[in-house]
mmCIF file of C-alpha atoms and ligand atoms in Angstrom:
data_model
loop_
_atom_site.group_PDB
_atom_site.id
_atom_site.type_symbol
_atom_site.label_atom_id
_atom_site.label_comp_id
_atom_site.label_asym_id
_atom_site.label_seq_id
_atom_site.Cartn_x
_atom_site.Cartn_y
_atom_site.Cartn_z
ATOM 1 C CA MET A 36 7.452 -3.022 -57.112
ATOM 2 C CA LYS A 37 8.761 0.256 -55.926
ATOM 3 C CA ARG A 38 10.249 3.540 -56.780
ATOM 4 C CA ILE A 39 13.291 3.579 -54.595
ATOM 5 C CA ILE A 40 14.705 6.977 -55.370
ATOM 6 C CA PRO A 41 12.362 9.939 -55.452
ATOM 7 C CA LEU A 42 13.062 12.205 -58.376
ATOM 8 C CA LEU A 43 13.739 14.933 -55.849
ATOM 9 C CA LEU A 44 17.009 13.225 -55.006
ATOM 10 C CA LEU A 45 18.142 12.721 -58.583
ATOM 11 C CA VAL A 46 20.374 15.728 -58.330
ATOM 12 C CA ILE A 47 21.188 17.139 -54.959
ATOM 13 C CA ILE A 48 21.972 20.766 -54.613
ATOM 14 C CA LEU A 49 25.065 21.325 -52.592
ATOM 15 C CA CYS A 50 24.803 24.994 -51.792
ATOM 16 C CA GLY A 51 22.409 27.862 -51.608
ATOM 17 C CA CYS A 52 22.336 31.610 -51.503
ATOM 18 C CA SER A 53 23.898 33.303 -48.539
ATOM 19 C CA VAL A 54 22.547 36.834 -48.823
ATOM 20 C CA THR A 55 19.591 38.058 -46.805
ATOM 21 C CA SER A 56 17.286 38.638 -49.803
ATOM 22 C CA THR A 57 16.810 34.951 -50.552
ATOM 23 C CA TYR A 58 13.562 33.072 -50.810
ATOM 24 C CA SER A 59 13.003 29.409 -51.461
ATOM 25 C CA GLY A 60 9.622 27.918 -52.294
ATOM 26 C CA SER A 61 8.788 24.198 -52.606
ATOM 27 C CA PHE A 62 5.672 22.615 -54.035
ATOM 28 C CA PHE A 63 4.468 19.514 -55.855
ATOM 29 C CA ALA A 64 3.795 19.665 -59.593
ATOM 30 C CA MET A 65 4.382 17.473 -62.674
ATOM 31 C CA ASP A 66 4.399 14.443 -60.407
ATOM 32 C CA THR A 67 7.468 15.604 -58.476
ATOM 33 C CA TYR A 68 8.735 17.967 -55.775
ATOM 34 C CA MET A 69 10.058 21.270 -57.017
ATOM 35 C CA THR A 70 12.088 23.943 -55.280
ATOM 36 C CA ILE A 71 12.749 27.425 -56.591
ATOM 37 C CA THR A 72 15.433 29.453 -54.834
ATOM 38 C CA VAL A 73 15.778 33.097 -55.753
ATOM 39 C CA CYS A 74 18.304 35.696 -54.589
ATOM 40 C CA GLY A 75 17.669 39.380 -55.261
ATOM 41 C CA ASN A 76 15.101 42.085 -54.747
ATOM 42 C CA ASN A 77 11.700 40.877 -53.645
ATOM 43 C CA PRO A 78 12.564 37.195 -54.203
ATOM 44 C CA GLU A 79 9.301 35.944 -52.709
ATOM 45 C CA LYS A 80 7.268 37.715 -55.407
ATOM 46 C CA ALA A 81 9.465 36.177 -58.133
ATOM 47 C CA VAL A 82 9.135 32.678 -56.648
ATOM 48 C CA LYS A 83 5.342 33.023 -56.431
ATOM 49 C CA LYS A 84 5.210 34.109 -60.102
ATOM 50 C CA ALA A 85 7.384 31.171 -61.083
ATOM 51 C CA GLU A 86 5.221 28.760 -59.086
ATOM 52 C CA ALA A 87 2.076 30.069 -60.783
ATOM 53 C CA ARG A 88 3.786 29.561 -64.169
ATOM 54 C CA VAL A 89 4.629 25.943 -63.301
ATOM 55 C CA LYS A 90 1.054 25.217 -62.267
ATOM 56 C CA LYS A 91 -0.213 26.552 -65.618
ATOM 57 C CA LEU A 92 2.336 24.583 -67.603
ATOM 58 C CA ASP A 93 1.535 21.446 -65.587
ATOM 59 C CA GLU A 94 -2.113 21.792 -66.522
ATOM 60 C CA ALA A 95 -1.233 22.434 -70.183
ATOM 61 C CA PHE A 96 1.098 19.421 -70.517
ATOM 62 C CA SER A 97 -0.537 16.768 -68.363
ATOM 63 C CA ALA A 98 -1.769 13.667 -70.139
ATOM 64 C CA HIS A 99 -3.930 12.801 -67.111
ATOM 65 C CA ASN A 100 -5.546 16.052 -66.005
ATOM 66 C CA LYS A 101 -8.970 16.145 -67.653
ATOM 67 C CA LYS A 102 -8.720 19.930 -68.072
ATOM 68 C CA SER A 103 -5.548 19.649 -70.134
ATOM 69 C CA GLY A 104 -5.520 20.050 -73.908
ATOM 70 C CA VAL A 105 -3.140 17.076 -74.129
ATOM 71 C CA TYR A 106 -5.660 14.883 -72.270
ATOM 72 C CA LYS A 107 -8.384 15.931 -74.729
ATOM 73 C CA LEU A 108 -6.060 15.395 -77.683
ATOM 74 C CA ASN A 109 -5.229 11.865 -76.560
ATOM 75 C CA LYS A 110 -8.897 11.080 -75.940
ATOM 76 C CA ASN A 111 -10.354 12.559 -79.131
ATOM 77 C CA GLY A 112 -7.436 12.546 -81.570
ATOM 78 C CA SER A 113 -7.779 16.282 -82.071
ATOM 79 C CA ALA A 114 -7.787 19.290 -79.737
ATOM 80 C CA GLU A 115 -6.789 22.891 -79.370
ATOM 81 C CA LEU A 116 -3.691 23.075 -77.168
ATOM 82 C CA GLU A 117 -2.305 25.905 -75.060
ATOM 83 C CA PRO A 118 0.342 27.891 -76.991
ATOM 84 C CA ASP A 119 3.028 26.488 -74.649
ATOM 85 C CA ALA A 120 1.912 22.939 -75.450
ATOM 86 C CA VAL A 121 1.979 23.678 -79.183
ATOM 87 C CA GLU A 122 5.515 25.033 -78.840
ATOM 88 C CA LEU A 123 6.558 22.061 -76.733
ATOM 89 C CA LEU A 124 5.058 19.638 -79.265
ATOM 90 C CA SER A 125 7.057 21.253 -82.039
ATOM 91 C CA LEU A 126 10.272 21.023 -79.972
ATOM 92 C CA ALA A 127 9.448 17.407 -79.076
ATOM 93 C CA LEU A 128 8.915 16.480 -82.732
ATOM 94 C CA ASN A 129 12.186 18.172 -83.618
ATOM 95 C CA ASN A 130 13.964 16.065 -80.991
ATOM 96 C CA TYR A 131 12.257 12.978 -82.410
ATOM 97 C CA ARG A 132 13.785 13.813 -85.800
ATOM 98 C CA ILE A 133 17.296 14.715 -84.667
ATOM 99 C CA THR A 134 17.615 11.633 -82.441
ATOM 100 C CA ASP A 135 16.400 9.300 -85.185
ATOM 101 C CA GLY A 136 13.390 8.410 -83.055
ATOM 102 C CA ALA A 137 15.252 7.542 -79.813
ATOM 103 C CA PHE A 138 13.227 10.373 -78.282
ATOM 104 C CA ASN A 139 9.589 9.714 -79.119
ATOM 105 C CA PRO A 140 6.818 11.846 -77.558
ATOM 106 C CA ALA A 141 3.981 9.658 -78.892
ATOM 107 C CA MET A 142 4.578 6.432 -76.947
ATOM 108 C CA LEU A 143 1.993 6.866 -74.195
ATOM 109 C CA SER A 144 -0.238 3.980 -75.275
ATOM 110 C CA VAL A 145 2.793 1.659 -75.039
ATOM 111 C CA THR A 146 3.980 3.155 -71.723
ATOM 112 C CA GLU A 147 0.462 2.607 -70.344
ATOM 113 C CA LEU A 148 0.651 -1.099 -71.174
ATOM 114 C CA TRP A 149 3.615 -1.361 -68.789
ATOM 115 C CA GLY A 150 1.635 0.517 -66.130
ATOM 116 C CA PHE A 151 4.186 3.295 -65.638
ATOM 117 C CA PRO A 152 1.818 6.309 -65.645
ATOM 118 C CA ASP A 153 -0.472 4.953 -62.901
ATOM 119 C CA LYS A 154 2.193 2.780 -61.193
ATOM 120 C CA ASN A 155 0.033 -0.284 -61.785
ATOM 121 C CA TYR A 156 2.989 -2.188 -63.211
ATOM 122 C CA LYS A 157 2.715 -5.298 -65.405
ATOM 123 C CA VAL A 158 4.589 -7.018 -68.217
ATOM 124 C CA PRO A 159 2.382 -6.829 -71.311
ATOM 125 C CA SER A 160 2.219 -9.609 -73.870
ATOM 126 C CA GLU A 161 4.170 -9.244 -77.102
ATOM 127 C CA ASN A 162 0.857 -9.002 -78.992
ATOM 128 C CA GLU A 163 -0.339 -6.133 -76.801
ATOM 129 C CA ILE A 164 2.940 -4.294 -77.353
ATOM 130 C CA LYS A 165 2.822 -4.895 -81.097
ATOM 131 C CA SER A 166 -0.726 -3.664 -81.497
ATOM 132 C CA ALA A 167 -0.105 -0.439 -79.474
ATOM 133 C CA HIS A 168 3.321 0.083 -81.002
ATOM 134 C CA LYS A 169 2.127 -0.018 -84.598
ATOM 135 C CA ASN A 170 0.082 3.153 -83.975
ATOM 136 C CA VAL A 171 3.089 5.196 -82.857
ATOM 137 C CA LYS A 172 3.703 7.420 -85.861
ATOM 138 C CA PRO A 173 4.688 10.971 -84.857
ATOM 139 C CA GLU A 174 5.125 11.880 -88.562
ATOM 140 C CA LYS A 175 1.345 11.815 -88.866
ATOM 141 C CA ILE A 176 0.755 14.574 -86.308
ATOM 142 C CA THR A 177 -0.403 17.857 -87.831
ATOM 143 C CA VAL A 178 -0.634 21.304 -86.277
ATOM 144 C CA LYS A 179 -2.723 24.150 -87.666
ATOM 145 C CA ASN A 180 -2.871 27.322 -85.648
ATOM 146 C CA ASN A 181 -3.157 25.786 -82.164
ATOM 147 C CA THR A 182 -5.194 22.769 -83.207
ATOM 148 C CA VAL A 183 -3.319 19.502 -83.148
ATOM 149 C CA LYS A 184 -4.489 16.329 -84.871
ATOM 150 C CA LEU A 185 -2.900 12.952 -84.220
ATOM 151 C CA ASN A 186 -4.328 11.422 -87.438
ATOM 152 C CA ASN A 187 -3.771 7.923 -86.098
ATOM 153 C CA LYS A 188 -6.111 6.016 -83.830
ATOM 154 C CA GLY A 189 -4.483 4.788 -80.643
ATOM 155 C CA MET A 190 -1.512 7.159 -80.701
ATOM 156 C CA LYS A 191 -1.134 9.294 -77.551
ATOM 157 C CA ILE A 192 1.195 12.154 -76.653
ATOM 158 C CA ASP A 193 3.448 12.049 -73.571
ATOM 159 C CA PHE A 194 5.589 15.057 -72.670
ATOM 160 C CA GLY A 195 7.080 13.283 -69.620
ATOM 161 C CA ALA A 196 10.618 13.259 -71.019
ATOM 162 C CA ILE A 197 10.759 16.923 -72.024
ATOM 163 C CA ALA A 198 8.196 18.948 -70.030
ATOM 164 C CA LYS A 199 10.380 19.647 -66.999
ATOM 165 C CA GLY A 200 13.295 20.865 -69.115
ATOM 166 C CA TYR A 201 10.981 23.199 -71.043
ATOM 167 C CA THR A 202 9.412 24.364 -67.797
ATOM 168 C CA SER A 203 12.817 25.176 -66.304
ATOM 169 C CA ASP A 204 13.645 27.314 -69.374
ATOM 170 C CA LYS A 205 10.355 29.196 -68.992
ATOM 171 C CA LEU A 206 10.938 29.687 -65.261
ATOM 172 C CA ILE A 207 14.363 31.177 -65.865
ATOM 173 C CA ASP A 208 12.691 33.584 -68.369
ATOM 174 C CA THR A 209 10.032 34.479 -65.797
ATOM 175 C CA LEU A 210 12.671 35.165 -63.140
ATOM 176 C CA LYS A 211 14.739 37.277 -65.540
ATOM 177 C CA LYS A 212 11.656 39.376 -66.300
ATOM 178 C CA GLU A 213 11.338 39.961 -62.556
ATOM 179 C CA GLY A 214 14.848 41.403 -62.595
ATOM 180 C CA ILE A 215 16.408 38.372 -60.899
ATOM 181 C CA LYS A 216 20.035 37.603 -61.700
ATOM 182 C CA SER A 217 20.717 34.698 -59.366
ATOM 183 C CA ALA A 218 18.442 31.676 -58.960
ATOM 184 C CA LEU A 219 18.282 27.925 -58.916
ATOM 185 C CA VAL A 220 15.295 25.867 -59.966
ATOM 186 C CA ASN A 221 15.170 22.198 -59.046
ATOM 187 C CA LEU A 222 12.288 20.426 -60.741
ATOM 188 C CA GLY A 223 12.540 17.002 -59.133
ATOM 189 C CA GLY A 224 16.226 16.698 -59.821
ATOM 190 C CA ASN A 225 16.179 18.554 -63.141
ATOM 191 C CA VAL A 226 18.212 21.615 -62.258
ATOM 192 C CA ALA A 227 18.616 24.968 -64.003
ATOM 193 C CA VAL A 228 20.559 27.920 -62.648
ATOM 194 C CA LEU A 229 20.401 31.589 -63.525
ATOM 195 C CA GLY A 230 23.722 33.409 -63.228
ATOM 196 C CA GLY A 231 26.063 32.428 -60.439
ATOM 197 C CA LYS A 232 25.552 32.525 -56.685
ATOM 198 C CA PRO A 233 25.040 35.983 -55.203
ATOM 199 C CA ASP A 234 28.641 36.018 -53.953
ATOM 200 C CA GLY A 235 29.781 35.719 -57.581
ATOM 201 C CA SER A 236 30.913 32.094 -57.388
ATOM 202 C CA ASP A 237 29.463 29.270 -59.484
ATOM 203 C CA TRP A 238 26.587 27.089 -58.362
ATOM 204 C CA ALA A 239 27.588 23.570 -57.383
ATOM 205 C CA VAL A 240 25.222 20.828 -58.503
ATOM 206 C CA ALA A 241 25.694 17.158 -57.680
ATOM 207 C CA VAL A 242 24.881 14.260 -59.980
ATOM 208 C CA GLU A 243 23.443 11.401 -57.999
ATOM 209 C CA ASN A 244 25.077 7.990 -57.871
ATOM 210 C CA PRO A 245 22.434 5.526 -59.153
ATOM 211 C CA ASP A 246 24.105 2.773 -57.086
ATOM 212 C CA LYS A 247 23.917 4.547 -53.757
ATOM 213 C CA LYS A 248 21.098 6.799 -52.672
ATOM 214 C CA GLY A 249 22.389 10.058 -51.204
ATOM 215 C CA SER A 250 25.878 9.817 -52.687
ATOM 216 C CA TYR A 251 27.190 11.488 -55.814
ATOM 217 C CA LEU A 252 28.964 10.487 -58.975
ATOM 218 C CA ALA A 253 30.282 14.004 -59.334
ATOM 219 C CA THR A 254 29.679 17.657 -58.621
ATOM 220 C CA LEU A 255 29.630 20.315 -61.316
ATOM 221 C CA LYS A 256 30.344 24.048 -61.084
ATOM 222 C CA ILE A 257 27.891 25.836 -63.338
ATOM 223 C CA ARG A 258 26.235 29.145 -64.186
ATOM 224 C CA ASP A 259 23.401 29.831 -66.675
ATOM 225 C CA LYS A 260 23.010 26.151 -67.406
ATOM 226 C CA SER A 261 20.780 23.127 -66.894
ATOM 227 C CA VAL A 262 21.832 19.746 -65.558
ATOM 228 C CA ILE A 263 19.313 17.014 -66.346
ATOM 229 C CA THR A 264 19.579 13.291 -65.683
ATOM 230 C CA SER A 265 17.687 10.250 -66.981
ATOM 231 C CA GLY A 266 18.096 6.803 -65.554
ATOM 232 C CA GLY A 267 16.317 3.494 -65.321
ATOM 233 C CA TYR A 268 16.820 3.594 -61.544
ATOM 234 C CA GLU A 269 14.351 6.488 -61.207
ATOM 235 C CA ARG A 270 11.248 4.393 -61.823
ATOM 236 C CA TYR A 271 11.073 0.656 -62.286
ATOM 237 C CA PHE A 272 9.489 -2.569 -61.162
ATOM 238 C CA LYS A 273 10.744 -6.136 -60.844
ATOM 239 C CA LYS A 274 8.989 -9.241 -62.147
ATOM 240 C CA ASN A 275 10.479 -12.734 -61.872
ATOM 241 C CA GLY A 276 13.842 -11.251 -60.991
ATOM 242 C CA LYS A 277 13.971 -8.983 -64.047
ATOM 243 C CA VAL A 278 13.999 -5.206 -63.798
ATOM 244 C CA TYR A 279 11.678 -3.214 -66.070
ATOM 245 C CA HIS A 280 12.301 0.539 -66.061
ATOM 246 C CA HIS A 281 10.325 3.480 -67.430
ATOM 247 C CA ILE A 282 12.479 4.573 -70.382
ATOM 248 C CA LEU A 283 11.284 2.714 -73.457
ATOM 249 C CA ASN A 284 13.144 1.985 -76.625
ATOM 250 C CA PRO A 285 10.710 3.402 -79.202
ATOM 251 C CA LYS A 286 11.935 0.865 -81.773
ATOM 252 C CA THR A 287 10.824 -2.119 -79.651
ATOM 253 C CA GLY A 288 8.246 -0.814 -77.165
ATOM 254 C CA HIS A 289 10.272 -2.468 -74.369
ATOM 255 C CA PRO A 290 12.376 -0.788 -71.667
ATOM 256 C CA ALA A 291 15.645 0.291 -73.310
ATOM 257 C CA GLU A 292 18.465 -2.166 -72.703
ATOM 258 C CA SER A 293 21.368 0.123 -73.374
ATOM 259 C CA SER A 294 23.841 -0.934 -70.641
ATOM 260 C CA LEU A 295 23.599 2.556 -69.138
ATOM 261 C CA LYS A 296 22.569 3.401 -65.589
ATOM 262 C CA SER A 297 22.256 7.129 -66.072
ATOM 263 C CA VAL A 298 22.804 9.894 -68.573
ATOM 264 C CA THR A 299 23.272 13.495 -67.463
ATOM 265 C CA ILE A 300 23.161 16.338 -69.970
ATOM 266 C CA VAL A 301 24.657 19.739 -69.199
ATOM 267 C CA GLY A 302 23.733 22.624 -71.473
ATOM 268 C CA LYS A 303 22.228 26.067 -71.883
ATOM 269 C CA ASN A 304 18.855 24.873 -73.146
ATOM 270 C CA GLY A 305 16.905 22.844 -70.586
ATOM 271 C CA THR A 306 14.398 21.557 -73.151
ATOM 272 C CA TYR A 307 17.158 19.941 -75.203
ATOM 273 C CA CYS A 308 18.910 18.687 -72.072
ATOM 274 C CA ASP A 309 15.744 16.906 -70.969
ATOM 275 C CA ALA A 310 14.907 15.385 -74.357
ATOM 276 C CA LEU A 311 18.514 14.383 -74.966
ATOM 277 C CA SER A 312 19.016 12.801 -71.543
ATOM 278 C CA THR A 313 16.193 10.402 -72.410
ATOM 279 C CA ALA A 314 17.289 9.886 -76.023
ATOM 280 C CA LEU A 315 20.953 9.254 -75.216
ATOM 281 C CA PHE A 316 19.932 6.792 -72.499
ATOM 282 C CA VAL A 317 18.041 4.854 -75.187
ATOM 283 C CA MET A 318 20.954 5.067 -77.649
ATOM 284 C CA GLY A 319 23.540 3.507 -75.333
ATOM 285 C CA LYS A 320 27.131 4.634 -74.819
ATOM 286 C CA GLU A 321 28.699 4.447 -78.272
ATOM 287 C CA LYS A 322 25.765 5.858 -80.225
ATOM 288 C CA ALA A 323 25.209 8.549 -77.586
ATOM 289 C CA LEU A 324 28.829 9.721 -77.678
ATOM 290 C CA ARG A 325 28.868 9.742 -81.455
ATOM 291 C CA PHE A 326 25.651 11.794 -81.418
ATOM 292 C CA TRP A 327 27.322 14.239 -78.995
ATOM 293 C CA ALA A 328 30.430 14.479 -81.172
ATOM 294 C CA GLU A 329 28.682 14.846 -84.501
ATOM 295 C CA ASN A 330 25.354 16.569 -84.138
ATOM 296 C CA GLY A 331 26.631 20.112 -83.574
ATOM 297 C CA LEU A 332 24.413 21.041 -80.616
ATOM 298 C CA ASP A 333 26.175 22.709 -77.707
ATOM 299 C CA PHE A 334 25.848 20.330 -74.758
ATOM 300 C CA ASP A 335 27.916 17.957 -72.659
ATOM 301 C CA VAL A 336 27.288 14.468 -71.358
ATOM 302 C CA ILE A 337 28.054 12.394 -68.281
ATOM 303 C CA LEU A 338 27.429 8.684 -68.836
ATOM 304 C CA TYR A 339 27.415 6.065 -66.099
ATOM 305 C CA THR A 340 27.391 2.482 -67.339
ATOM 306 C CA GLU A 341 25.978 -0.686 -65.797
ATOM 307 C CA ASN A 342 29.504 -1.926 -65.127
ATOM 308 C CA GLY A 343 30.447 1.240 -63.244
ATOM 309 C CA GLY A 344 32.258 3.165 -66.005
ATOM 310 C CA LEU A 345 32.044 6.953 -65.862
ATOM 311 C CA PHE A 346 32.517 8.894 -69.115
ATOM 312 C CA VAL A 347 32.444 12.697 -69.383
ATOM 313 C CA THR A 348 32.676 14.773 -72.528
ATOM 314 C CA GLU A 349 35.439 17.322 -72.811
ATOM 315 C CA GLY A 350 33.254 20.396 -72.149
ATOM 316 C CA VAL A 351 32.673 19.361 -68.536
ATOM 317 C CA SER A 352 36.201 18.185 -67.833
ATOM 318 C CA ASP A 353 37.187 21.454 -66.161
ATOM 319 C CA ILE A 354 33.967 21.994 -64.183
ATOM 320 C CA ILE A 355 33.657 18.473 -62.769
ATOM 321 C CA ASN A 356 34.838 17.150 -59.445
ATOM 322 C CA SER A 357 34.551 13.394 -58.828
ATOM 323 C CA ASP A 358 36.030 10.743 -56.542
ATOM 324 C CA PHE A 359 35.427 8.186 -59.291
ATOM 325 C CA ASP A 360 37.884 7.383 -62.053
ATOM 326 C CA TYR A 361 36.442 8.814 -65.220
ATOM 327 C CA LYS A 362 37.383 8.981 -68.855
ATOM 328 C CA VAL A 363 37.235 12.284 -70.712
ATOM 329 C CA VAL A 364 35.753 11.825 -74.191
ATOM 330 C CA LYS A 365 36.961 14.205 -76.912
ATOM 331 C CA ARG A 366 35.331 15.178 -80.199
ATOM 332 C CA SER A 367 38.597 14.242 -81.883
ATOM 333 C CA ASP A 368 38.022 10.619 -80.712
ATOM 334 C CA TYR A 369 35.198 10.526 -83.252
ATOM 335 C CA GLU A 370 36.873 12.081 -86.286
HETATM 336 P P1 AMP B 109 13.024 11.219 -68.432
HETATM 337 O O1 AMP B 109 13.002 10.968 -66.975
HETATM 338 O O2 AMP B 109 13.173 12.656 -68.829
HETATM 339 O O3 AMP B 109 14.035 10.351 -69.140
HETATM 340 O O4 AMP B 109 11.588 10.823 -69.024
HETATM 341 C C1 AMP B 109 11.075 9.536 -68.898
HETATM 342 C C2 AMP B 109 9.583 9.563 -69.161
HETATM 343 O O5 AMP B 109 9.356 9.908 -70.535
HETATM 344 C C3 AMP B 109 8.932 8.212 -68.972
HETATM 345 O O6 AMP B 109 8.433 8.077 -67.670
HETATM 346 C C4 AMP B 109 7.841 8.199 -70.049
HETATM 347 O O7 AMP B 109 6.706 8.945 -69.617
HETATM 348 C C5 AMP B 109 8.467 8.974 -71.178
HETATM 349 N N1 AMP B 109 9.311 8.170 -72.091
HETATM 350 C C6 AMP B 109 9.787 6.900 -71.905
HETATM 351 N N2 AMP B 109 10.580 6.532 -72.925
HETATM 352 C C7 AMP B 109 10.618 7.597 -73.779
HETATM 353 C C8 AMP B 109 11.280 7.844 -75.022
HETATM 354 N N3 AMP B 109 12.086 6.932 -75.587
HETATM 355 N N4 AMP B 109 11.100 9.059 -75.620
HETATM 356 C C9 AMP B 109 10.306 9.994 -75.050
HETATM 357 N N5 AMP B 109 9.638 9.816 -73.886
HETATM 358 C C10 AMP B 109 9.810 8.638 -73.244
HETATM 359 MG MG1 MG B 110 14.179 13.665 -70.345
#
């Protein structure tokens, strides 16, 4: 029973700013270590503002902080949420729809049965799963002004698969408002960059190798983009030789068995990248690549399979550097 790879290491940043007006702040929020690196005028002030924003969003989105609207919603079935939480709920429900339910933000009562939120891991009985699972009906959620009603006893909201992506988008906005043009935010391995590095070159972000802590599958040269990874290796436990990880298949209430080790999404919108990294992990390789090819959203994918296959979609083929053999997937493969 362990969590071998801290989320902090999920993506490792390979380079930083090299000008004098650089400030980097690290802190713990949303159950992970975060680092915000800013280059520009008065970077410390911008980092402090960003940190304060994260702390507020953490309180708004947490399912476990008693002060949070989400906590009250899950407890009482109805609550007024912070405007950010209302916006995030609407984005989460949209991702639920476009992924045909592979992303499901209302699975907390099932996730709790497996003990993932409090790390008190156990394998629930099929009856327990069935009785919690039957209450998971995101279609029933209603929102009026900022008051959210779940309209289904036993259903609970969990923003764990989307909150950090949304937060990174909001942090980039905050930094822009401070006049910053070059920054990197690393929210426990979920990375977003603003602009390029101060010397004008691209940021280099590494995608961790799930098989070997501290080594990389690839590095990517990016600017104004997010790079977000989901993988079963991030949080799991073992029982009787079987591995149970934290990403559930919403159709079964069990950990997704999709033959993938990790899914990395690269795109301009961190919220989508976060939701889609989780959803495409659940879908498995073929469904995920078809979704990428057909759904019309602007993002790219790096898939790493259980048997060591590395697949990258065509949009990243000229920004990726990898020692692994990889296959470039084209949209035309799916016509
Ligand atoms: P991520 O690391 O972004 O893939 O998010 C994983 C976390 O999201 C888990 O620890 C759960 O809290 C929650 N979760 C698990 N499975 C799903 C799912 N299929 N859809 C949405 N959230 C999920
Ligand atoms: Mg996610």
